[in-house]
Every structure is written in C-alpha cells, then in structure tokens.
XYZ file of C-alpha atoms in Angstrom:
598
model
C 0.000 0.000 0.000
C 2.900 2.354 0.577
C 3.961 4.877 3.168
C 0.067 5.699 3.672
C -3.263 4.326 3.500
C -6.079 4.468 0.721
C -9.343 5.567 2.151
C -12.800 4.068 0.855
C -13.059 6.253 -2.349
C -9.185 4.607 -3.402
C -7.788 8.347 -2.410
C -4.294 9.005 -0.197
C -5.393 9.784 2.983
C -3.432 13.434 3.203
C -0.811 13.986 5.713
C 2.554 15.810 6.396
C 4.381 12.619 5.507
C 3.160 11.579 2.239
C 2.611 15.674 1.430
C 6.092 16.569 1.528
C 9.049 14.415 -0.368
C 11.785 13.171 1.600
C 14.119 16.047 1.333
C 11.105 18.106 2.914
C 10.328 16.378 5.846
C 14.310 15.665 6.566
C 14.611 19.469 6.173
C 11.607 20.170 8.431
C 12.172 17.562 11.213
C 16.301 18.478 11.400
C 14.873 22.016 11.642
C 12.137 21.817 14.659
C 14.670 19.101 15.831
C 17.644 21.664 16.211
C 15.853 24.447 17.508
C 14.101 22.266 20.459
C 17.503 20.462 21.675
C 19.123 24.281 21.265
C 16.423 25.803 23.514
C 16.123 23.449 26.215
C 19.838 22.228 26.454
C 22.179 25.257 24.952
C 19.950 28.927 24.979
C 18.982 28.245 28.839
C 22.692 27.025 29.448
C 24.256 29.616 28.146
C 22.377 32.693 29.231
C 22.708 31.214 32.600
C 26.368 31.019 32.489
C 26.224 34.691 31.487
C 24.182 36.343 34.207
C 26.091 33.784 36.484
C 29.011 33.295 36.163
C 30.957 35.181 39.209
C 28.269 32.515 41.484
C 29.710 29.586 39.070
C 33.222 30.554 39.020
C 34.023 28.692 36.239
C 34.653 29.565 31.904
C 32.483 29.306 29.152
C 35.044 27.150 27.644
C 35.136 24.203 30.044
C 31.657 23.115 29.133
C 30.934 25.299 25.373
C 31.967 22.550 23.066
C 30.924 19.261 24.770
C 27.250 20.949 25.737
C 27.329 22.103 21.677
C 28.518 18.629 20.314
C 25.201 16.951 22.275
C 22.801 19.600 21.214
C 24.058 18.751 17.440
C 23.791 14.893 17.835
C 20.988 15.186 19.775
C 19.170 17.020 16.907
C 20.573 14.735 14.290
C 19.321 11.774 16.187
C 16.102 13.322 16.918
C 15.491 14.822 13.258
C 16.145 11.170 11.780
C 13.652 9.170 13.500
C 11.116 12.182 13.083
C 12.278 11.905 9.384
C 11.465 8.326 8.446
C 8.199 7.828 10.856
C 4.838 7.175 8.795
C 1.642 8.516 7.970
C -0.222 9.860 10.935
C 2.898 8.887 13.734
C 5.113 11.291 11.609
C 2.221 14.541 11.860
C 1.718 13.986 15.987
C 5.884 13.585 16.500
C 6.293 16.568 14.728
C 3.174 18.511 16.297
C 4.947 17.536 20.012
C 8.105 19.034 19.040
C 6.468 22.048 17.696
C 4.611 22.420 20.083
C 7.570 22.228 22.984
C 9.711 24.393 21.124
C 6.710 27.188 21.479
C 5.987 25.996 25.080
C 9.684 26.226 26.411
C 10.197 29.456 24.520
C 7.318 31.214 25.974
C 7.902 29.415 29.467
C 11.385 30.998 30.105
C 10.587 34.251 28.615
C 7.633 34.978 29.684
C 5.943 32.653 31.862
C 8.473 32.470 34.835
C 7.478 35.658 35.971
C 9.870 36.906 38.703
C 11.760 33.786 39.618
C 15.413 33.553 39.457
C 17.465 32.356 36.521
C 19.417 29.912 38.687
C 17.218 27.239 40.626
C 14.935 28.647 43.685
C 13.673 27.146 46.837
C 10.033 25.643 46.547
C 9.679 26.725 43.139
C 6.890 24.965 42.457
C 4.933 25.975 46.283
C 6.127 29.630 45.682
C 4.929 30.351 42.552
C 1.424 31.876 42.660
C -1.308 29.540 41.966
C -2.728 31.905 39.200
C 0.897 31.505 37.310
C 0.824 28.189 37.889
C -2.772 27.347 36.292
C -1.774 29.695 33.588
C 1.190 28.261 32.855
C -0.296 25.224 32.978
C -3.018 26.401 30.516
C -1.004 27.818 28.031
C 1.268 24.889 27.915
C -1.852 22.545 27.233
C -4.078 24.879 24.882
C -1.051 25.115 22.582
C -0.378 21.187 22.794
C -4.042 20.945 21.711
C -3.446 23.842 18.977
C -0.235 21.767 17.067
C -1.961 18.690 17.102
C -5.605 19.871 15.513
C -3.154 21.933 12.626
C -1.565 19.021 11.390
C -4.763 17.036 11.639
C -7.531 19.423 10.286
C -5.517 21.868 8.071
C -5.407 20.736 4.927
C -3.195 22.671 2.805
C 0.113 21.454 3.760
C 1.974 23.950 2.639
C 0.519 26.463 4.894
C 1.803 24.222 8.202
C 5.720 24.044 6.278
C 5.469 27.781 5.342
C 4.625 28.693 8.883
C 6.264 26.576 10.903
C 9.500 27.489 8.792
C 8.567 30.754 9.580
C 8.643 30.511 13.058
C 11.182 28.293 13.600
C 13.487 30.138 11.847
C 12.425 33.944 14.068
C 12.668 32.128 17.196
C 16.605 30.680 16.404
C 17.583 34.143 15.017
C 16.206 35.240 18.103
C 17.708 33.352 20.468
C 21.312 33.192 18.658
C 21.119 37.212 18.204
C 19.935 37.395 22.360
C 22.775 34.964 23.479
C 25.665 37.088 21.480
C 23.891 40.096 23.201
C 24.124 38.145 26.642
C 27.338 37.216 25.914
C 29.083 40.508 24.912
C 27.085 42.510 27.928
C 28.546 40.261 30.745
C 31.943 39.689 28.914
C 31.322 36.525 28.651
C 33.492 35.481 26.152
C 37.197 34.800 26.905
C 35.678 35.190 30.642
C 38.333 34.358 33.671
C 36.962 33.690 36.564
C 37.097 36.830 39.086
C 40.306 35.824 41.414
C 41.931 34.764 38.252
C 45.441 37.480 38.034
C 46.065 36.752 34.290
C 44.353 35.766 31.289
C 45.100 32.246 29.281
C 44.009 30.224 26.497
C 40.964 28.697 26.151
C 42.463 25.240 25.863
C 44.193 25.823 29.365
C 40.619 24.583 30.704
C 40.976 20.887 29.554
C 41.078 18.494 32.465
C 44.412 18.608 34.062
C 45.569 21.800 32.552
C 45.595 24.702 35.366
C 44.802 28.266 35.428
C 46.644 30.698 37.124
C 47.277 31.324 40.536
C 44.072 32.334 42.593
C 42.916 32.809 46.061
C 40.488 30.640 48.113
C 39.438 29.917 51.778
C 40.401 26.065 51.380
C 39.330 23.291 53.467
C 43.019 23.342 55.621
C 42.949 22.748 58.974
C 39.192 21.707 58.996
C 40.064 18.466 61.658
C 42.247 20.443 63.390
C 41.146 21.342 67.223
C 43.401 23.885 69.604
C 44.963 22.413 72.840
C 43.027 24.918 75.540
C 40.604 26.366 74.009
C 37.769 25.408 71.147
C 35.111 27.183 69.438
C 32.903 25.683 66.972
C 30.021 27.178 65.161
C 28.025 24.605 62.741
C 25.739 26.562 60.409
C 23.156 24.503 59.390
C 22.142 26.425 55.830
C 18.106 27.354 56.736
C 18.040 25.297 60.000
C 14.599 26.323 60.756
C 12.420 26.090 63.811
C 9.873 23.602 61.706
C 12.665 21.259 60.726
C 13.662 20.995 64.677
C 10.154 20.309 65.233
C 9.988 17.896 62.565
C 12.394 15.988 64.191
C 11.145 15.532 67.512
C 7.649 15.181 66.170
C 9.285 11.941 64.685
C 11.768 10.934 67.017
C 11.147 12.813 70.497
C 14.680 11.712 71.788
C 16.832 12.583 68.738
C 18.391 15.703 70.813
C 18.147 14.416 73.960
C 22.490 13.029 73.978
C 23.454 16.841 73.260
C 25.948 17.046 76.350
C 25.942 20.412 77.800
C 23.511 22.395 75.452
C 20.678 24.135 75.950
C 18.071 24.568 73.165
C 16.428 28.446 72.416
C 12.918 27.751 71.113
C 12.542 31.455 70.877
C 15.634 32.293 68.452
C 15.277 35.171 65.414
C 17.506 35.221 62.751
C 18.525 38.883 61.384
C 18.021 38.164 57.961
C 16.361 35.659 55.501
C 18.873 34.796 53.194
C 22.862 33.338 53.510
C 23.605 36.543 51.821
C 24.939 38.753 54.000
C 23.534 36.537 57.067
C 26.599 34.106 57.340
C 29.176 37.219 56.655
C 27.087 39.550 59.601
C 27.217 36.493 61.786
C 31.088 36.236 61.651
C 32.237 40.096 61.985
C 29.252 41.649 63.730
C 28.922 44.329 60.847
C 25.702 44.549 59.429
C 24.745 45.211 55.847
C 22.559 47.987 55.259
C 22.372 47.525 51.501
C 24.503 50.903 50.739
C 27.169 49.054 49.863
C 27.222 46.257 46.878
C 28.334 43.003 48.063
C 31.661 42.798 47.383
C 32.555 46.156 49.168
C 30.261 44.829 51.907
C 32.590 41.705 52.401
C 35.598 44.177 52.266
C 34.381 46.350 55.106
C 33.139 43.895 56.874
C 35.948 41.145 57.273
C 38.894 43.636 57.475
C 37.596 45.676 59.745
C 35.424 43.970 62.481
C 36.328 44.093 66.127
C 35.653 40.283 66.716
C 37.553 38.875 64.243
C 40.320 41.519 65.167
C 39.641 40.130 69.179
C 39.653 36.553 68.304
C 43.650 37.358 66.641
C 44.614 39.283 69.934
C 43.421 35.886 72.136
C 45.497 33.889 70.223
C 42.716 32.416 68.505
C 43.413 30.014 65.196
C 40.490 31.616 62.786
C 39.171 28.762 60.572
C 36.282 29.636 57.803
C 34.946 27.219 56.480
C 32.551 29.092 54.025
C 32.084 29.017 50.196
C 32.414 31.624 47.705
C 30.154 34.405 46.069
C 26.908 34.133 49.027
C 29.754 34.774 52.038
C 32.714 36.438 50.281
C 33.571 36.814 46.571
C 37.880 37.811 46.693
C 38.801 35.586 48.933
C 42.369 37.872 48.935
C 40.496 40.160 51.419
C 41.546 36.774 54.356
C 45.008 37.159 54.283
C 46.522 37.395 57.408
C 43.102 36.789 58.799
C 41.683 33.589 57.848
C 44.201 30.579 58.342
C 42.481 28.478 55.855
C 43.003 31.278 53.321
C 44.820 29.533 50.260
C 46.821 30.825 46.871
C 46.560 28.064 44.416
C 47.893 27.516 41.107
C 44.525 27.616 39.595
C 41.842 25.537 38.944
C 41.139 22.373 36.917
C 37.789 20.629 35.764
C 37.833 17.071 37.146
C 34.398 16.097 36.404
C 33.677 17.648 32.872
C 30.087 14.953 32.704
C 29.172 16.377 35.851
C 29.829 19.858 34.566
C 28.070 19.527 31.246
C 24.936 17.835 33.123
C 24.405 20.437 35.383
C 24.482 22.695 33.036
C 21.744 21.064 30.830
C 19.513 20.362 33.942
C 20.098 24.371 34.411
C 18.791 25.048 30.895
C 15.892 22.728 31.590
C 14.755 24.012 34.759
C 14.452 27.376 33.006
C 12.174 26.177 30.337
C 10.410 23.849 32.957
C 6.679 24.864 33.735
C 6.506 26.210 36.899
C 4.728 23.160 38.403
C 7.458 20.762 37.295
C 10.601 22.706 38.353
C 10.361 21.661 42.007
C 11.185 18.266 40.708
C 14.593 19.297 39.301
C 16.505 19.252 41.766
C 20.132 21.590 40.803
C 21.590 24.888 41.858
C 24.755 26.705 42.468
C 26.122 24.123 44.839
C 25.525 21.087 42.515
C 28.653 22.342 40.800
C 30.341 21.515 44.085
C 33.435 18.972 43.331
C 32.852 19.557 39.424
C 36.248 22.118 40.028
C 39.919 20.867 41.515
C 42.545 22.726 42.606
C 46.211 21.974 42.374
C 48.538 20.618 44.635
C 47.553 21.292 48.490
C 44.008 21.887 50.004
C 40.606 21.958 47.674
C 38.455 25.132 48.014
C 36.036 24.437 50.884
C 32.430 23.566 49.674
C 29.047 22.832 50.813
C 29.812 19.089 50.673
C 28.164 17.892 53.816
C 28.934 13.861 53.631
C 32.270 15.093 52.437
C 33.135 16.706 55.634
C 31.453 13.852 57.727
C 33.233 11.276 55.501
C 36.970 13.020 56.009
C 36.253 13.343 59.607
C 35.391 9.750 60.277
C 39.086 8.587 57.961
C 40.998 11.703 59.875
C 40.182 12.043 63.002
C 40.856 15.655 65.080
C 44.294 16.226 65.884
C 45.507 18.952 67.516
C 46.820 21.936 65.973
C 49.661 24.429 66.834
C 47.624 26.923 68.280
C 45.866 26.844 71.815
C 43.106 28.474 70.897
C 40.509 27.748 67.425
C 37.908 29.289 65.869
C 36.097 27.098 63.599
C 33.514 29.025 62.108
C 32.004 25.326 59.589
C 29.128 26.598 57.011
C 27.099 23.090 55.842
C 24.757 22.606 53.060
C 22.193 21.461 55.846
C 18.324 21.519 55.120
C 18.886 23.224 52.372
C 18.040 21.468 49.078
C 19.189 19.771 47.003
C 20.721 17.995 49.561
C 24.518 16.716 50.620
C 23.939 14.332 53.024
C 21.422 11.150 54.271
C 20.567 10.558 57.794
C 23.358 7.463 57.287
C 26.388 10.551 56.562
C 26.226 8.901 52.674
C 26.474 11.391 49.866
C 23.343 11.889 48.101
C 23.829 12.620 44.380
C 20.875 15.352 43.754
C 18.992 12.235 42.432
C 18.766 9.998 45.397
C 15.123 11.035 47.292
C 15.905 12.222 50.570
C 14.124 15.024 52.608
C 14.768 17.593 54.847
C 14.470 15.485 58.001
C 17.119 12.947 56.909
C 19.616 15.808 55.646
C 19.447 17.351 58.974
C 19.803 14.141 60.637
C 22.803 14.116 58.440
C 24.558 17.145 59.637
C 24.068 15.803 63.636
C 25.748 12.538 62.890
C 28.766 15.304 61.713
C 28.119 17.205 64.624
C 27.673 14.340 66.979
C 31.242 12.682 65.403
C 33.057 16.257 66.117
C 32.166 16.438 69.651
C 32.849 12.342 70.428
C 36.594 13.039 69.121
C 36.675 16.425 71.202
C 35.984 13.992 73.935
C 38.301 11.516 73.265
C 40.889 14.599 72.688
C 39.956 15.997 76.174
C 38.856 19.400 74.762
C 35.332 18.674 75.183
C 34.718 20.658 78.264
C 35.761 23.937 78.003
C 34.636 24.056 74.264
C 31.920 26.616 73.468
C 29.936 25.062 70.235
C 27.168 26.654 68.887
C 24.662 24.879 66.102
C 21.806 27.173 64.473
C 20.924 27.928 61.229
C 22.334 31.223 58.853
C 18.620 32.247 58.529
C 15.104 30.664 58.342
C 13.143 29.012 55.820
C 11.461 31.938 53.532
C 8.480 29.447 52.458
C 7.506 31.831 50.278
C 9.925 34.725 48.438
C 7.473 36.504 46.877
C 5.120 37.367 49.718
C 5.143 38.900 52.914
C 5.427 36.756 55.707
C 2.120 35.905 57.634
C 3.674 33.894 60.300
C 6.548 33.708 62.534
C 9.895 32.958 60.970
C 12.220 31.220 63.661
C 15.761 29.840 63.457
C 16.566 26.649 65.728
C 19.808 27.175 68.236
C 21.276 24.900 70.607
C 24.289 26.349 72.439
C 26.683 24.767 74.711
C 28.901 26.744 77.155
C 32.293 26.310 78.345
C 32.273 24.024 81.190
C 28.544 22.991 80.715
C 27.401 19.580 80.776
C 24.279 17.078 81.594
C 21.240 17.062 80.318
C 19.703 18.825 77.326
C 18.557 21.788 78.766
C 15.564 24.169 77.237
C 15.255 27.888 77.304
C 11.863 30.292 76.288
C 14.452 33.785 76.114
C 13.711 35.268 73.549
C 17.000 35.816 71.725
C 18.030 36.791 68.362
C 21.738 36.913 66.082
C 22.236 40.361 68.094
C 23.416 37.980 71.361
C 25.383 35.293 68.801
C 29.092 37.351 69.265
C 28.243 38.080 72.953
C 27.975 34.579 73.659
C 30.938 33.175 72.048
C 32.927 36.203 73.587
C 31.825 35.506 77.466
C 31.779 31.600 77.119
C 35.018 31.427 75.893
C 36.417 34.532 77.804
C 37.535 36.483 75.503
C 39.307 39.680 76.771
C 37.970 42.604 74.949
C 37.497 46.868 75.206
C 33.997 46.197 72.504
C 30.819 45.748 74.061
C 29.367 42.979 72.036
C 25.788 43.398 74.197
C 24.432 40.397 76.530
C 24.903 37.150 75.727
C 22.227 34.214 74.762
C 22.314 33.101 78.780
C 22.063 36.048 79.446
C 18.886 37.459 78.386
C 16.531 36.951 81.239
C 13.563 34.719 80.247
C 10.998 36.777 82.089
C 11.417 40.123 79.589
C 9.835 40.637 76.388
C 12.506 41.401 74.408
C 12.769 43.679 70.886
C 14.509 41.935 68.072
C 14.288 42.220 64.389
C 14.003 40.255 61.072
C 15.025 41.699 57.660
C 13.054 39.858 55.038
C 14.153 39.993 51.571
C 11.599 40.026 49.625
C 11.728 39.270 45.494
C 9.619 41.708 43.689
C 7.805 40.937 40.385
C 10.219 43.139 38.287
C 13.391 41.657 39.155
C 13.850 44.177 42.372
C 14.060 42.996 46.132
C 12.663 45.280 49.276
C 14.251 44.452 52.392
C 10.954 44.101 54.990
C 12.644 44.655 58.232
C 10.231 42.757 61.306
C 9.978 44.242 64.933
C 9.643 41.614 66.873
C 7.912 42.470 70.096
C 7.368 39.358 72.401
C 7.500 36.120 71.897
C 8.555 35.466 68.184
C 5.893 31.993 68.394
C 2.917 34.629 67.808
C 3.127 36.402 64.560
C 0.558 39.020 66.375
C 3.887 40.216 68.250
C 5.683 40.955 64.528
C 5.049 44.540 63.151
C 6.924 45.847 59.676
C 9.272 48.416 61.055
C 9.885 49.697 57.267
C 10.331 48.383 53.938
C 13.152 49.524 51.393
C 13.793 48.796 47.682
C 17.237 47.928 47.640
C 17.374 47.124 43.877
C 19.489 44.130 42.962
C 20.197 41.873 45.868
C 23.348 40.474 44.747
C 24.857 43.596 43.099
C-alpha cells in the first residue's frame, strides 16, 4: 500500500508525511529538531552562564563545546527518526516538538514571571497559583493547537510555510539574544574573578591549570586547639519547623546533646545566607549601601571580633564558600588561616559539569509546576572544580566533611586556641547528606528530616573526638541555622519565621537543657565572647544566657523580599514578644534595595 493508506473512495489519505518528499520532511524535522535540543539544552545554558558566572566561578570554555557537540547529535538523532516515521505517527511527532519548542520558549521568557534564573527554593509551592494554572493552561491549549493543525488543516503547505517561519524567528532570536548576553557580561574569553592573568581557552581541559588564585580552602578543617575550642556549625536554613519535625518523629533525637541548651525562641537577622553568614562572623551589618563585594571588604577587614579573636590567640578557621559569604577571597590574608593561593583551577568532572548545566537550561524552560522536581543549583557544581597541589576550596559538601572526619580524626593543631567558624549545606536542598552521613547525588530522594539528621551525625562525630581529645569541656559550640526558611519569596510573611539554636557553654554539661528567652543573632558574638572569655574593650551586648527569660525582648528580622520586576525590598520585622505569635511581629519599614546580589 505504501507509506500511507487508501481511504474508501481509493484516495491518499493526506498527511505531512506523504505531502512533503523526503528532502522536505528531513529538512523540516532536522529544523524543529535543532531548535528544540538548542532551547532546552544550549539557549537556557548559556544565558545562565552569562548572568552567572561570578556565582559559578568557572569559563564558558570548560563546558561550550561538549554541551554544543550533544545539542548537534541530539538534533541529528532526533530529526532522523522524526524523518522516516509514517503517515499519521510522523504529523503527531512533529506537532509535540512544535509544540515544545513554542511551550519552552514562551515558558522561560515569559511565563516564569519573577523567579530567578538559577534554581529557587520551593519553586513549584512559591509560585502563585494563578501563574501556575496559567502556565499550565497555556502549555496545554497550545499542545491541543499543534496537534488539531496538522490534523484538520489541509493545505500542507501552509503548516511548512509557517512553521518554517517561526522556527526560523525564534533561532535568530535566540542566537542574536545569546551574542547580546554574551558581549554585555563579557562573557566570552571570561576568567573567573580571582583569576590574576588571562590564558588560552584550551588551558581549561582536564588537568591543565589556570593561574594562581585565592580561596578559603578546606586546611585545617580536623584540626582542634589544645586549651581552648570554638565551633560554630551553620546549618544552611536550619529552621524552627525542621527541629520540630524531628522531635515530632523521634522525640529523643536531641536528647544526647551534652551540655547544650536549646532556644525555642531564636530570630535570625536576615532571611537569606547573603549577607547573614558574613554579619554572623564580623558583627557588621549590611545595610544595603554598599554592593556586596565592598560589603565583604568592610566587613571582614575591619570587624572588632575577628580583630579580638587574633589578639586571644585564637586560630580563625572559615569554612565558608564563595560568592553568598565572600567573593575575593584575597580580602583573608593574614586573617583567615584556611586562606589559600593556588595555582589555579582544573575541571575534574567535565560529565558532571556539562549535566548540570543542561539540567540548568531545563529548569528554566520547565513549567513552573514541574521545576520543584529538578533538583540543581549553584552548589551542585560543588566537586565539578579541583585545585592543584595542596588543600581543595572548601564547599558545601556535607557527607564530604562527615566522611573526612570519620578517615581523619581531630588532631591537635599548633595553636591553643581555634575558631572554627564550619558553614554546611544542611536543610537546604538539594541535599549533601542522608541521615546514614552517605552522599546523596541530587537524584537519590531524601528530605529535609534525613539531611538534617545528616549534619548531627557530623556534629555528633566532632564532639565524640573532642571527647576523646579531652577538649570537650571547656569548648563553646554553637549549632543554628544562617537564617530561616522563607516558604515563600514573593510574599510577605504571615507567620513567625524562627531559626533553631542549641548552644553549649564552656564548662557545661548534663542534660539537654531548654530555654523560652527570647533571643536573636544580636546575642550570637556576645555569647561566644563571654563563654570562651575572651578579653575585649567592645561591648558585644548580653549574651544568649544572658537574656533573662521573664522580659519581652525587641529583636528584628530583615526579610528579603523578590519583587515581580526583578527588584528585592528588604521588609525589616519588629519583633515584640515572643517570636511563636506572629501578632507580636510589626513591619518596622520596607526599602527597595534594587538588585540583591549587586
């Protein structure tokens, strides 16, 4: 019968594929082919990189020609078995791809509204529900649209005339906007920012270095002081719900904390790691005058704790990552002890690399009720980068950390006195860690609850070799969170936003031990300074144990709030009372700060 059927009156019954000759429908399906696998792998990938790239820290060249050489095959591949399908299975195939080159278009220019270009939190619970449903509309009105053409319209040349037509706009589109993207951010022959010289692009192939740059690396990480230990763990968005989570599940989960005392009535300043962790550490707050990297400056160079810390005789450890907490790492030295020059950089996991970037792409062209599901941000590219000889840039690598400790153990150090300051992934997702300290490979489903039971096994493995070390005792350790969960960027808050805290004083030990004062970040450098008695002219205010649990107390959140055209306004909280009862939070004032990370 041939490549379609006769109907009853002995006619062909007319579609695409017996409408067009061969060299038509090869032409046609390697053209919708190209331009889907270039606008959900390549466009998104690229543009990304661009707007990026200081947060990624990596060149356009280390993943450029592999991500091009799978959007090429991929098309090829894709175009041939469009190209040789029959009758009625060739029309629908090519309707899909149509109609998901449209979709994904329109979806990440238009359709993601005011979400962020690199993966969000909740994506899919913070999107409004009237974006959602019209997202979700538009994506099935115009699957229902491609499939009726090639069904009912009958003059075929009308569906190859158009849809060359559009095809062709929305690549010259595209192409034109990415050379746009690529000149405005400098894309092109772009070194990353602590880079001192420029090289060839080739330099970037695994094994070949770049030049010398500085890092806070992950030196010294199991090392402890012989008098005198401190130890923050940040837990990244440790929130009060999480905590409650727990207990709700396992009631006795806490209960071996030797020493502490929980807060249930703990504020964080701000919402967001950025400038949280960096305000935590010096004391200096950011009022959003500055841009971030002058911020950092000020802030680590010139605040009175770190500077006290130095004149105790304090080791001062970091363990933070890049671009949220500092971006020139150069602005450590003689301050930081982990603070590292390297002899550049090296991609050791190119796959990894050119996968992450895909998922990127794909997240951006995602309708907003499926990007939840993809799970891949900034810290995915964590372990994608090497450094050369010596120590690796510290990461948020959770079961990394826990993993090392367990092979290493804590030794001692050559100092007395440490400050180990450790930033973790936490309950942030996706997530580094299970419950069992395994790595979890942004695939793997775990939740919240077994990440965080994650970071305690860490925790709990740090203080049994502090005991076995015999600088348990008069260690002060602190574990709380570098802000709250947001739930919901885009929106006011309309309940209380707490941050979990346990705290454990020099010389304390027994029981877990509970506390209602109602404290907030303002009484986090007070209490490191008295437990560990550090000998100071600043008046860092009262201390967490020292807050009396009787007084209402005034404390304050600064919410950062992502505004539909790009902008953020920084919603600062007064907290009057106990934080539980959102009745007791009152906006103090709201500012439009612009750009947050400007």
């Amino acid at each position: 019968m041939g490549e379609s059927k006769v109907n009853a009156t002995g006619s062909r019954k007319q579609t695409l594929q017996n409408g067009f000759s061969l060299k038509e429908r090869a032409l046609l399906s390697a053209l919708v082919s190209f331009a889907l696998v270039y606008t959900l792998l390549f466009q998104g990938a690229f543009e990304i990189f661009a707007t990026n790239k200081e947060e990624l820290g990596f060149r356009l060249a280390d993943f450029f020609l592999p991500l091009l050489l799978i959007v090429i095959g991929s098309a090829l591949v894709i175009g041939a078995a469009v190209t040789f399908a029959r009758g009625r299975v060739y029309d629908i195939l090519f309707a899909v791809l149509f109609w998901l080159v449209i979709a994904s278009y329109l979806q990440g220019n238009f359709l993601n509204f005011d979400l962020n270009s690199l993966a969000g939190d909740d994506v899919g619970i913070v999107a409004k529900p009237w974006q959602i449903v019209l997202g979700i509309a538009v994506w099935v009105l115009l699957c229902a649209g491609c499939i009726c053409a090639v069904l009912l319209v009958k003059k075929r040349d009308w569906i190859k005339t158009g849809a060359v037509f559009v095809l062709s706009i929305l690549l010259v589109m595209q192409i034109g906007s990415a050379v746009v993207t690529g000149i405005r951010y400098q894309v092109f022959g772009y070194q990353p920012a602590d880079s001192e010289e420029t090289t060839d692009a080739a330099a970037s192939n695994a094994g070949e270095k770049e030049p010398a740059e500085a890092l806070l690396s992950d030196k010294n990480l199991y090392k402890i002081g012989k008098k005198s230990n401190i130890y923050v763990f940040i837990l990244d968005r440790f929130d009060v719900s999480y905590y409650q989570d727990i207990v709700r599940k396992d009631p006795d989960f806490f209960d071996d904390l030797d020493g502490f005392t929980y807060y249930r009535d703990n504020v964080s300043l701000y919402s967001r790691t950025y400038p949280a962790i960096a305000s935590m550490i010096t004391g200096i707050e950011q009022d959003f005058s500055q841009n971030a990297s002058d911020y950092f400056k000020t802030a680590y160079t010139t605040s009175p704790f770190l500077h006290d810390l130095q004149e105790n005789g304090y080791r001062i450890g970091l363990y933070i990552d890049n671009y949220y907490t500092y971006r020139d790492a150069n602005i450590f030295d003689g301050i930081a002890d982990n603070f590292t020059r390297t002899d550049g950089y090296f991609v050791n996991d190119r796959p990894a690399l050119v996968g992450n970037m895909m998922l990127l792409s794909l997240y951006r062209y995602a309708p907003l009720i499926a990007k939840s599901y993809i799970s891949i941000n900034s810290t995915s590219f964590d372990g994608v980068i090497g450094y050369g000889e010596g120590y690796d840039e510290y990461q948020l690598d959770d079961a990394k950390v826990y993993q090392n400790l367990c092979k290493e153990k804590l030794s001692f150090s050559a100092s007395e006195n440490s400050f180990n300051f450790i930033h973790l992934n936490g309950c942030h997702d996706p997530y580094k860690i299970d419950e069992n300290g395994n790595s979890v490979d942004g695939t793997t489903p775990v939740n919240v609850v077994s990440a965080t039971k994650g970071c305690f096994l860490l925790i709990r493995e740090y203080i049994s070799q502090m005991k076995k070390a015999g600088v348990y005792e008069d260690a002060t350790i602190i574990i709380t969170g570098d802000h709250c969960r947001a739930r919901n960027d885009g929106a006011k808050p309309e309940q209380p936003r707490q941050t979990a805290l346990f705290v454990k004083e020099r010389g304390q030990s027994g029981a877990l031990k509970y506390s209602d004062a109602q404290v907030s970040q303002k009484n986090f450098l007070a209490e490191i300074v008295k437990s560990a008695g550090i000998v100071t002219t600043h008046d860092y205010g009262s201390a967490y144990s020292d807050v009396p649990v009787s007084i209402n107390q005034k404390r304050y959140h600064k919410f950062q709030l992502s505004k539909g055209d790009g902008t953020t306004s920084i919603v600062t909280y007064e907290v009057s009372g106990r934080g539980d009862d959102f009745a007791n939070w009152k906006i103090y004032k709201e500012e439009n700060i612009g750009k947050l990370y400007k």
